[in-house]
CSV table of C-alpha atoms in Angstrom, one decimal:
chain,number,residue,atom,x,y,z
A,19,UNK,CA,63.9,101.9,126.9
A,20,UNK,CA,64.1,103.9,123.6
A,21,UNK,CA,62.2,102.4,120.7
A,22,UNK,CA,64.8,100.6,118.5
A,23,UNK,CA,62.5,99.6,115.6
A,24,UNK,CA,64.3,102.2,113.4
A,25,UNK,CA,67.3,100.0,113.2
A,26,UNK,CA,65.4,97.3,111.3
A,27,UNK,CA,64.5,99.2,108.3
A,28,UNK,CA,67.1,99.5,105.5
A,29,UNK,CA,68.8,102.9,105.7
A,30,UNK,CA,69.1,104.7,102.5
A,31,UNK,CA,71.2,107.8,102.5
A,32,UNK,CA,69.4,110.9,101.2
A,33,UNK,CA,66.4,108.7,100.0
A,34,UNK,CA,63.8,110.7,101.9
A,35,UNK,CA,65.5,114.1,102.1
A,36,UNK,CA,68.0,114.9,99.3
A,37,UNK,CA,68.8,118.2,101.0
A,38,UNK,CA,70.7,116.2,103.6
A,39,UNK,CA,73.4,115.7,100.9
A,40,UNK,CA,74.2,119.5,101.4
A,41,UNK,CA,73.7,119.6,105.2
A,42,UNK,CA,76.8,119.4,107.5
A,43,UNK,CA,76.7,116.7,110.1
A,44,UNK,CA,77.9,117.0,113.6
A,45,UNK,CA,81.0,114.8,113.3
A,46,UNK,CA,83.1,115.9,116.3
A,47,UNK,CA,82.7,113.4,119.0
A,48,UNK,CA,82.7,114.8,122.6
A,49,UNK,CA,85.3,112.4,124.1
A,50,UNK,CA,84.5,113.6,127.6
A,51,UNK,CA,81.1,112.2,127.6
A,52,UNK,CA,80.9,109.8,124.5
A,53,UNK,CA,80.5,106.1,124.9
A,54,UNK,CA,83.6,104.3,123.8
A,55,UNK,CA,83.1,101.0,121.8
A,56,UNK,CA,86.0,98.4,121.5
A,57,UNK,CA,86.2,96.4,118.3
A,58,UNK,CA,87.8,92.8,118.5
A,59,UNK,CA,91.1,93.7,117.0
A,60,UNK,CA,91.5,96.3,119.7
A,61,UNK,CA,90.9,93.6,122.3
A,62,UNK,CA,93.5,91.5,120.8
A,63,UNK,CA,96.1,94.1,120.3
A,64,UNK,CA,97.7,93.9,123.8
A,65,UNK,CA,99.0,90.4,122.8
A,66,UNK,CA,101.5,92.3,120.7
A,67,UNK,CA,102.4,95.0,123.1
A,68,UNK,CA,104.6,95.3,126.2
A,69,UNK,CA,103.5,95.0,129.8
A,70,UNK,CA,103.7,98.9,130.1
A,71,UNK,CA,101.4,99.4,127.3
A,72,UNK,CA,98.9,96.7,128.9
A,73,UNK,CA,99.1,98.7,132.1
A,74,UNK,CA,98.2,101.9,130.5
A,75,UNK,CA,95.2,100.3,128.5
A,76,UNK,CA,94.0,98.8,131.8
A,77,UNK,CA,94.1,102.2,133.5
A,78,UNK,CA,92.2,103.9,130.7
A,79,UNK,CA,89.6,101.1,130.4
A,80,UNK,CA,89.2,101.3,134.2
A,81,UNK,CA,88.5,104.9,134.1
A,82,UNK,CA,85.9,104.6,131.4
A,83,UNK,CA,84.2,101.7,133.1
A,84,UNK,CA,83.9,103.8,136.3
A,85,UNK,CA,82.3,106.5,134.1
A,86,UNK,CA,79.9,103.9,132.6
A,87,UNK,CA,81.1,104.8,129.2
A,88,UNK,CA,82.9,101.5,128.1
A,89,UNK,CA,80.9,99.4,125.7
A,90,UNK,CA,81.7,96.0,124.2
A,91,UNK,CA,79.2,94.5,121.8
A,92,UNK,CA,78.4,90.9,122.6
A,93,UNK,CA,79.7,90.0,119.0
A,94,UNK,CA,83.1,91.6,119.9
A,95,UNK,CA,83.3,89.4,123.1
A,96,UNK,CA,82.4,86.3,121.1
A,97,UNK,CA,85.0,87.0,118.4
A,98,UNK,CA,87.6,87.5,121.1
A,99,UNK,CA,86.7,84.4,122.7
A,100,UNK,CA,87.2,82.4,119.4
A,101,UNK,CA,90.3,84.1,118.4
A,102,UNK,CA,92.2,84.3,121.7
A,103,UNK,CA,93.2,80.7,121.8
A,104,UNK,CA,94.5,80.8,118.2
A,105,UNK,CA,96.5,83.9,119.1
A,106,UNK,CA,98.0,82.3,122.2
A,107,UNK,CA,99.0,79.4,120.1
A,108,UNK,CA,100.6,81.6,117.6
A,109,UNK,CA,102.7,83.2,120.4
A,110,UNK,CA,103.8,79.7,121.5
A,111,UNK,CA,104.7,78.8,118.0
A,112,UNK,CA,106.8,82.0,117.8
A,113,UNK,CA,108.8,80.9,120.8
A,114,UNK,CA,109.4,77.4,119.5
A,115,UNK,CA,110.4,79.0,116.1
A,116,UNK,CA,113.0,81.0,117.8
A,117,UNK,CA,114.5,78.0,119.3
A,118,UNK,CA,114.4,76.0,116.2
A,119,UNK,CA,116.0,78.6,114.2
A,120,UNK,CA,118.8,79.2,116.7
A,121,UNK,CA,122.3,78.7,115.2
A,122,UNK,CA,123.9,75.3,115.5
A,123,UNK,CA,127.3,76.4,116.2
A,124,UNK,CA,128.8,73.9,113.9
A,125,UNK,CA,132.5,74.4,113.0
A,126,UNK,CA,134.6,71.9,111.2
A,127,UNK,CA,137.7,73.4,109.6
A,128,UNK,CA,140.0,71.2,107.4
A,129,UNK,CA,142.6,69.3,109.4
A,130,UNK,CA,145.4,71.4,108.1
A,131,UNK,CA,144.1,74.4,110.1
A,132,UNK,CA,143.4,72.8,113.3
A,133,UNK,CA,146.8,73.3,114.8
A,134,UNK,CA,146.8,77.1,114.0
A,135,UNK,CA,146.5,79.5,117.0
A,136,UNK,CA,143.6,81.3,115.3
A,137,UNK,CA,141.8,78.1,115.0
A,138,UNK,CA,142.2,77.4,118.7
A,139,UNK,CA,140.9,80.8,119.6
A,140,UNK,CA,137.9,80.2,117.3
A,141,UNK,CA,137.3,76.9,119.0
A,142,UNK,CA,137.4,78.4,122.5
A,143,UNK,CA,135.0,81.2,121.4
A,144,UNK,CA,132.6,78.5,119.9
A,145,UNK,CA,132.6,76.5,123.1
A,146,UNK,CA,131.5,79.6,125.0
A,147,UNK,CA,129.0,80.4,122.4
A,148,UNK,CA,127.5,76.7,122.6
A,149,UNK,CA,127.1,76.9,126.3
A,150,UNK,CA,125.4,80.3,126.0
A,151,UNK,CA,123.2,78.8,123.3
A,152,UNK,CA,122.2,75.9,125.6
A,153,UNK,CA,121.1,78.4,128.3
A,154,UNK,CA,119.2,80.3,125.7
A,155,UNK,CA,117.4,77.2,124.4
A,156,UNK,CA,116.6,76.2,127.9
A,157,UNK,CA,115.1,79.6,128.7
A,158,UNK,CA,113.0,79.5,125.5
A,159,UNK,CA,111.7,75.9,126.6
A,160,UNK,CA,110.7,77.5,129.8
A,161,UNK,CA,109.0,80.3,128.1
A,162,UNK,CA,107.1,78.0,125.7
A,163,UNK,CA,106.0,75.9,128.8
A,164,UNK,CA,104.6,79.1,130.5
A,165,UNK,CA,102.6,80.2,127.3
A,166,UNK,CA,101.3,76.6,126.9
A,167,UNK,CA,99.6,77.1,130.3
A,168,UNK,CA,97.7,80.0,129.0
A,169,UNK,CA,94.7,77.9,127.7
A,170,UNK,CA,92.2,79.5,130.3
A,171,UNK,CA,94.2,82.5,131.6
A,172,UNK,CA,96.9,85.0,130.5
A,173,UNK,CA,98.0,88.4,131.5
A,174,UNK,CA,95.7,90.1,129.1
A,175,UNK,CA,92.6,88.0,129.9
A,176,UNK,CA,93.3,88.6,133.6
A,177,UNK,CA,92.9,92.4,132.9
A,178,UNK,CA,89.6,91.8,130.9
A,179,UNK,CA,88.2,89.4,133.5
A,180,UNK,CA,88.3,92.2,136.1
A,181,UNK,CA,86.8,94.8,133.8
A,182,UNK,CA,84.3,93.4,131.3
A,183,UNK,CA,81.1,92.2,133.0
A,184,UNK,CA,77.4,92.6,132.1
A,185,UNK,CA,77.5,96.3,132.6
A,186,UNK,CA,80.1,96.6,129.7
A,187,UNK,CA,79.2,93.7,127.3
A,188,UNK,CA,75.8,94.4,125.5
A,189,UNK,CA,73.6,91.9,123.7
A,190,UNK,CA,71.8,92.9,120.6
A,191,UNK,CA,67.9,93.0,121.1
A,192,UNK,CA,67.0,92.4,117.3
A,193,UNK,CA,66.0,88.7,116.6
A,194,UNK,CA,68.5,86.8,114.5
A,195,UNK,CA,66.2,86.2,111.5
A,196,UNK,CA,65.5,89.9,111.2
A,197,UNK,CA,69.3,90.6,111.4
A,198,UNK,CA,69.9,88.0,108.6
A,199,UNK,CA,67.5,89.8,106.4
A,200,UNK,CA,69.1,93.1,107.2
A,201,UNK,CA,72.4,91.7,106.3
A,202,UNK,CA,71.2,90.4,102.8
A,203,UNK,CA,69.4,93.7,102.1
A,204,UNK,CA,72.4,95.9,103.2
A,205,UNK,CA,75.1,94.0,101.5
A,206,UNK,CA,73.2,93.8,98.3
A,207,UNK,CA,73.0,97.5,98.5
A,208,UNK,CA,76.7,97.9,99.5
A,209,UNK,CA,75.6,99.8,102.7
A,210,UNK,CA,78.4,99.8,105.2
A,211,UNK,CA,79.7,98.4,107.4
A,212,UNK,CA,80.5,94.7,106.6
A,213,UNK,CA,79.8,94.2,103.0
A,214,UNK,CA,83.4,93.7,102.3
A,215,UNK,CA,83.5,90.6,104.5
A,216,UNK,CA,80.6,88.9,102.8
A,217,UNK,CA,82.8,86.1,101.5
A,218,UNK,CA,83.6,84.8,105.0
A,219,UNK,CA,81.9,81.6,106.3
A,220,UNK,CA,79.3,83.6,108.3
A,221,UNK,CA,78.4,85.9,105.4
A,222,UNK,CA,80.3,88.7,107.0
A,223,UNK,CA,77.7,89.5,109.6
A,224,UNK,CA,80.1,90.3,112.4
A,225,UNK,CA,80.7,94.0,111.5
A,226,UNK,CA,76.8,94.5,111.1
A,227,UNK,CA,76.1,93.0,114.6
A,228,UNK,CA,78.7,95.3,116.1
A,229,UNK,CA,77.2,98.4,114.2
A,230,UNK,CA,73.8,97.5,115.3
A,231,UNK,CA,74.6,97.1,118.9
A,232,UNK,CA,76.6,100.3,119.2
A,233,UNK,CA,73.6,102.1,117.7
A,234,UNK,CA,71.3,100.4,120.1
A,235,UNK,CA,73.3,101.4,123.2
A,236,UNK,CA,74.0,104.9,122.0
A,237,UNK,CA,70.2,105.4,121.4
A,238,UNK,CA,69.3,104.1,124.8
A,239,UNK,CA,71.8,106.5,126.4
A,240,UNK,CA,71.4,109.4,123.9
A,241,UNK,CA,75.3,109.9,123.6
A,242,UNK,CA,78.0,110.2,121.0
A,243,UNK,CA,80.1,107.1,120.2
A,244,UNK,CA,83.8,106.8,119.7
A,245,UNK,CA,84.4,103.3,118.0
A,246,UNK,CA,88.0,102.2,118.5
A,247,UNK,CA,89.1,99.7,115.7
A,248,UNK,CA,92.0,98.7,113.6
A,249,UNK,CA,89.8,97.9,110.7
A,250,UNK,CA,90.6,100.3,107.8
A,251,UNK,CA,88.7,98.7,104.9
A,252,UNK,CA,86.6,100.8,102.6
A,253,UNK,CA,83.3,99.6,104.2
A,254,UNK,CA,84.3,101.6,107.3
A,255,UNK,CA,86.4,104.4,105.9
A,256,UNK,CA,86.6,106.6,102.8
A,257,UNK,CA,90.1,106.0,101.5
A,258,UNK,CA,92.7,107.9,99.5
A,259,UNK,CA,94.7,105.2,97.9
A,260,UNK,CA,96.2,103.2,100.8
A,261,UNK,CA,95.1,105.7,103.5
A,262,UNK,CA,91.9,105.8,105.4
A,263,UNK,CA,90.9,109.5,105.6
A,264,UNK,CA,87.5,109.7,107.5
A,265,UNK,CA,84.6,107.3,108.5
A,266,UNK,CA,82.2,106.5,105.8
A,267,UNK,CA,79.6,109.3,105.3
A,268,UNK,CA,76.7,106.8,105.3
A,269,UNK,CA,77.8,105.7,108.8
A,270,UNK,CA,77.8,109.1,110.4
A,271,UNK,CA,74.5,110.0,108.6
A,272,UNK,CA,72.8,106.8,109.7
A,273,UNK,CA,74.1,107.1,113.3
A,274,UNK,CA,72.9,110.7,113.6
A,275,UNK,CA,69.4,109.9,112.1
A,276,UNK,CA,69.1,107.0,114.7
A,277,UNK,CA,70.5,108.6,117.7
A,278,UNK,CA,68.9,112.0,117.8
A,279,UNK,CA,71.6,113.8,115.9
A,280,UNK,CA,74.5,112.5,118.0
A,281,UNK,CA,78.0,112.1,116.4
A,282,UNK,CA,79.8,108.9,115.4
A,283,UNK,CA,83.6,108.9,115.3
A,284,UNK,CA,86.2,106.2,114.7
A,285,UNK,CA,89.9,106.1,115.7
A,286,UNK,CA,92.6,103.5,116.0
A,287,UNK,CA,94.1,102.3,119.3
A,288,UNK,CA,97.1,104.5,119.3
A,289,UNK,CA,95.1,107.8,118.7
A,290,UNK,CA,92.6,106.6,121.3
A,291,UNK,CA,95.4,106.0,123.9
A,292,UNK,CA,96.8,109.5,123.2
A,293,UNK,CA,93.4,111.2,123.5
A,294,UNK,CA,92.9,109.6,126.9
A,295,UNK,CA,96.5,110.5,128.2
A,296,UNK,CA,98.5,107.3,127.7
A,297,UNK,CA,102.3,107.6,128.0
A,298,UNK,CA,103.9,108.8,124.8
A,299,UNK,CA,106.2,105.7,124.6
A,300,UNK,CA,103.1,103.5,124.8
A,301,UNK,CA,101.4,105.5,122.0
A,302,UNK,CA,104.6,105.1,119.9
A,303,UNK,CA,104.7,101.4,120.5
A,304,UNK,CA,101.1,100.8,119.5
A,305,UNK,CA,101.4,103.1,116.6
A,306,UNK,CA,104.4,101.1,115.3
A,307,UNK,CA,102.2,98.0,115.2
A,308,UNK,CA,99.8,100.0,113.0
A,309,UNK,CA,102.4,101.6,110.9
A,310,UNK,CA,101.3,100.3,107.5
A,311,UNK,CA,97.4,100.3,107.2
A,312,UNK,CA,97.6,98.6,103.7
A,313,UNK,CA,99.1,95.5,105.3
A,314,UNK,CA,97.5,95.8,108.6
A,315,UNK,CA,98.1,92.5,110.4
A,316,UNK,CA,100.4,91.3,107.6
A,317,UNK,CA,103.7,91.9,109.4
A,318,UNK,CA,102.9,89.0,111.8
A,319,UNK,CA,102.3,86.9,108.5
A,320,UNK,CA,105.6,88.2,107.1
A,321,UNK,CA,107.4,86.9,110.3
A,322,UNK,CA,105.7,83.5,110.1
A,323,UNK,CA,106.5,83.3,106.4
A,324,UNK,CA,110.2,84.3,106.9
A,325,UNK,CA,110.5,81.8,109.7
A,326,UNK,CA,109.0,79.2,107.6
A,327,UNK,CA,111.3,79.7,104.8
A,328,UNK,CA,114.3,79.6,106.9
A,329,UNK,CA,113.2,76.4,108.5
A,330,UNK,CA,112.8,74.6,105.1
A,331,UNK,CA,115.8,76.2,103.2
A,332,UNK,CA,118.9,74.1,102.5
A,333,UNK,CA,122.5,75.1,101.8
A,334,UNK,CA,121.7,74.1,98.2
A,335,UNK,CA,118.9,76.6,98.0
A,336,UNK,CA,121.0,79.8,97.5
A,337,UNK,CA,118.1,81.6,98.9
A,338,UNK,CA,119.1,82.5,102.5
A,339,UNK,CA,120.5,86.0,101.9
A,340,UNK,CA,117.8,88.6,102.7
A,341,UNK,CA,117.9,91.9,101.2
A,342,UNK,CA,116.0,95.1,101.7
A,343,UNK,CA,114.1,96.4,98.7
A,344,UNK,CA,111.8,99.4,99.3
A,345,UNK,CA,108.0,98.6,99.2
A,346,UNK,CA,108.5,94.8,99.3
A,347,UNK,CA,107.4,92.9,102.3
A,348,UNK,CA,110.4,90.7,102.0
A,349,UNK,CA,112.9,89.8,99.4
A,350,UNK,CA,115.9,87.5,98.8
A,351,UNK,CA,119.0,87.5,96.7
A,352,UNK,CA,120.8,84.6,95.0
A,353,UNK,CA,123.9,84.9,93.0
A,354,UNK,CA,122.3,86.3,90.0
A,355,UNK,CA,118.9,87.6,90.8
A,356,UNK,CA,116.5,89.0,93.4
A,357,UNK,CA,113.0,87.6,94.2
A,358,UNK,CA,110.8,90.1,95.9
A,359,UNK,CA,107.4,89.4,97.6
A,360,UNK,CA,104.4,91.5,98.9
A,361,UNK,CA,102.2,90.1,101.6
A,362,UNK,CA,98.5,91.4,101.3
A,363,UNK,CA,95.2,90.4,102.8
A,364,UNK,CA,92.1,90.4,100.7
A,365,UNK,CA,90.2,93.4,102.0
A,366,UNK,CA,91.6,96.1,99.6
A,367,UNK,CA,90.6,97.2,96.1
A,368,UNK,CA,92.3,96.3,92.9
A,369,UNK,CA,93.3,99.9,92.4
A,370,UNK,CA,95.0,100.2,95.9
A,371,UNK,CA,96.9,96.8,95.2
A,372,UNK,CA,98.1,97.8,91.8
A,373,UNK,CA,99.3,101.2,93.1
A,374,UNK,CA,101.3,99.3,95.8
A,375,UNK,CA,102.8,96.8,93.2
A,376,UNK,CA,103.6,99.6,90.7
A,377,UNK,CA,105.8,101.3,93.5
A,378,UNK,CA,107.4,98.0,94.4
A,379,UNK,CA,108.1,97.3,90.7
A,380,UNK,CA,109.7,100.7,90.2
A,381,UNK,CA,112.1,100.0,93.1
A,382,UNK,CA,112.5,96.4,92.2
A,383,UNK,CA,113.8,97.2,88.7
A,384,UNK,CA,116.7,99.3,90.3
A,385,UNK,CA,117.5,96.2,92.5
A,386,UNK,CA,117.3,93.9,89.5
A,387,UNK,CA,114.3,91.9,90.9
A,388,UNK,CA,113.6,89.0,88.5
A,389,UNK,CA,110.5,87.6,90.1
A,390,UNK,CA,107.6,89.6,91.7
A,391,UNK,CA,105.6,87.4,93.9
A,392,UNK,CA,102.3,88.3,95.7
A,393,UNK,CA,101.4,86.2,98.8
A,394,UNK,CA,97.6,86.6,99.3
A,395,UNK,CA,96.6,85.7,103.0
A,396,UNK,CA,93.0,85.1,103.3
A,397,UNK,CA,90.4,83.7,105.9
A,398,UNK,CA,86.9,82.4,105.4
A,399,UNK,CA,86.1,80.2,102.5
A,400,UNK,CA,89.1,80.0,100.3
A,401,UNK,CA,87.1,79.3,97.1
A,402,UNK,CA,85.6,82.7,97.4
A,403,UNK,CA,89.1,84.3,96.8
A,404,UNK,CA,90.0,82.5,93.5
A,405,UNK,CA,89.0,85.3,91.4
A,406,UNK,CA,91.1,87.6,93.6
A,407,UNK,CA,94.1,85.2,93.2
A,408,UNK,CA,93.7,85.3,89.3
A,409,UNK,CA,93.7,89.0,89.6
A,410,UNK,CA,97.1,88.9,91.5
A,411,UNK,CA,98.5,87.0,88.7
A,412,UNK,CA,97.7,89.9,86.3
A,413,UNK,CA,99.8,92.3,88.5
A,414,UNK,CA,102.7,90.1,89.4
A,415,UNK,CA,104.9,87.3,88.0
A,416,UNK,CA,103.7,84.8,90.5
A,417,UNK,CA,101.3,84.5,93.3
A,418,UNK,CA,100.8,82.3,96.4
A,419,UNK,CA,97.4,81.8,98.2
A,420,UNK,CA,97.5,80.8,101.9
A,421,UNK,CA,94.6,80.5,104.2
A,422,UNK,CA,94.4,81.0,108.0
A,423,UNK,CA,96.0,84.4,108.7
A,424,UNK,CA,98.0,84.7,112.0
A,425,UNK,CA,97.0,81.5,113.5
A,426,UNK,CA,98.6,79.0,111.0
A,427,UNK,CA,98.3,78.6,107.2
A,428,UNK,CA,97.5,76.1,104.6
A,429,UNK,CA,98.8,76.7,101.0
A,430,UNK,CA,96.2,76.3,98.4
A,431,UNK,CA,97.7,77.7,95.3
A,432,UNK,CA,101.3,78.5,94.3
A,433,UNK,CA,102.7,79.6,90.9
A,434,UNK,CA,106.0,80.8,92.2
A,435,UNK,CA,109.1,79.8,90.1
A,436,UNK,CA,111.8,79.6,92.7
A,437,UNK,CA,112.4,76.1,93.9
A,438,UNK,CA,112.6,77.1,97.6
A,439,UNK,CA,109.3,79.1,97.3
A,440,UNK,CA,107.7,76.0,95.5
A,441,UNK,CA,108.9,73.7,98.3
A,442,UNK,CA,108.1,76.1,101.2
A,443,UNK,CA,104.7,76.6,99.9
A,444,UNK,CA,103.7,73.3,98.6
A,445,UNK,CA,100.0,73.0,98.0
A,446,UNK,CA,97.8,71.5,100.7
A,447,UNK,CA,100.6,71.7,103.4
A,448,UNK,CA,100.3,73.7,106.5
A,449,UNK,CA,102.9,75.8,108.5
C-alpha cells in the first residue's frame, strides 16, 4: 500500500514552491480510466427522479463497478444512511399533503338559483367530481401506505444494496484524532473543502473526510478522480456570482501533489450521466432538478412552504392568489399589494445573495411588490446563523429563519408583516 502520511500535514498552496503558481496543472480527467467518487447528495438524488432515470443510473453504476472504478467514501455511506429515512418521510408527507390540499367540492348556491337549469348542470358535474375525488384520495392513501413501508427498503435502496459492497465503500485509514486536528488547522486557514460547513453540529467535518478518503484511494490506485457532487459552494468551486465555474485550484493542486501528478475533476450528476451515455431525456430530467445552483435544494423547500401556507390560509387571509414575479421563489397578491419571497440556504456569500435580491427588487418594483421577504433555511446549530439572519434584514424588508431543510422545519425567527406569514411561520412551531 502506498504511504499515506502526506495527507496528514497541512497543505499550503505554493508555500514550498512559488513557481507552481505559474505552472499549468493537468486538469483534464481521463473518464475512461478515472475513479468515480460519489457524494451523498448524488446518492440521494434518485429519490427525486423517475424510474427511467433510476434504471440509467443503475446501468452506469453497474458498469463502473465491474471496471472496479466506483468509489463511495465511508462518510458518504454513513450520511446516506442518516438522511435516507428523513427523505422517505418527506416523500410520505408530500403524498399526505396532496390529499389534504385536494379541493372539497363544496357548492352551496343561494336558494333562488337552485331551480335554474344551469344550477342542476353544475350540481351534476359536482357529483361526478366528488366521486372522482374519492377515488383520487383513496389512491393517495394507498400510495402513502406504500411509502410508509419503506423504512428498511425502497426502489433506490434495492439498487444500491446490489451494487455497494466492501469493494466500493472505503474507510479512511487516518485516526480520528488526527483528522480532527487537520480539520481545525485547515478550516482556520480556510483551506478547502468543508470550511463553509464549520457551523454544523459536527464542525463540518464531513466534506474533509470525503476529500481525504478519495485522495487515499486515488493514491493507492494511482488514478485520476472524477468527483460527482451537487455541492456548488465556494469551498468546492471558484464561482462567478451565482455560477460555479471550475473546481478550487487548491483542490487540484493538493490532489496532484498527493497522487503523483494525477488530475482531479468535479461534475454534477446530469453532466456525469451524459458523459457515461445516459439517455438524453434522463439527462434533461436530472438537469431540471439542478437548474438553479444558487437555490440548490431550495425548490423542495419552496414546495413545502407553499403547501404549508395553503394548509393554514383561511378565506379571510386574502393571500391565496399566487402570482409569478421573476427572480422570486414565490409571491402572492392581495387586493392592493404583492408580497414576494426568496428562499435561500446559508452556503452563499453576502455578495451573491445581495446580487440575487437586487435582481428580484428590480422586477418586484414593476409588479408593485410591497414586502420583500427572505426565507433562510438552515441546518446544524441555528444559533450559528443568527448573524446571517441579521444580514438578511439589511437586504430585505422581512426575514424568516427556519431550521431543518427538506425533512421538516421549525421556525426560529420571523419578522414578516403579513398576518398569514406570521401565523404560518409562528416561532417555535414545526411544519
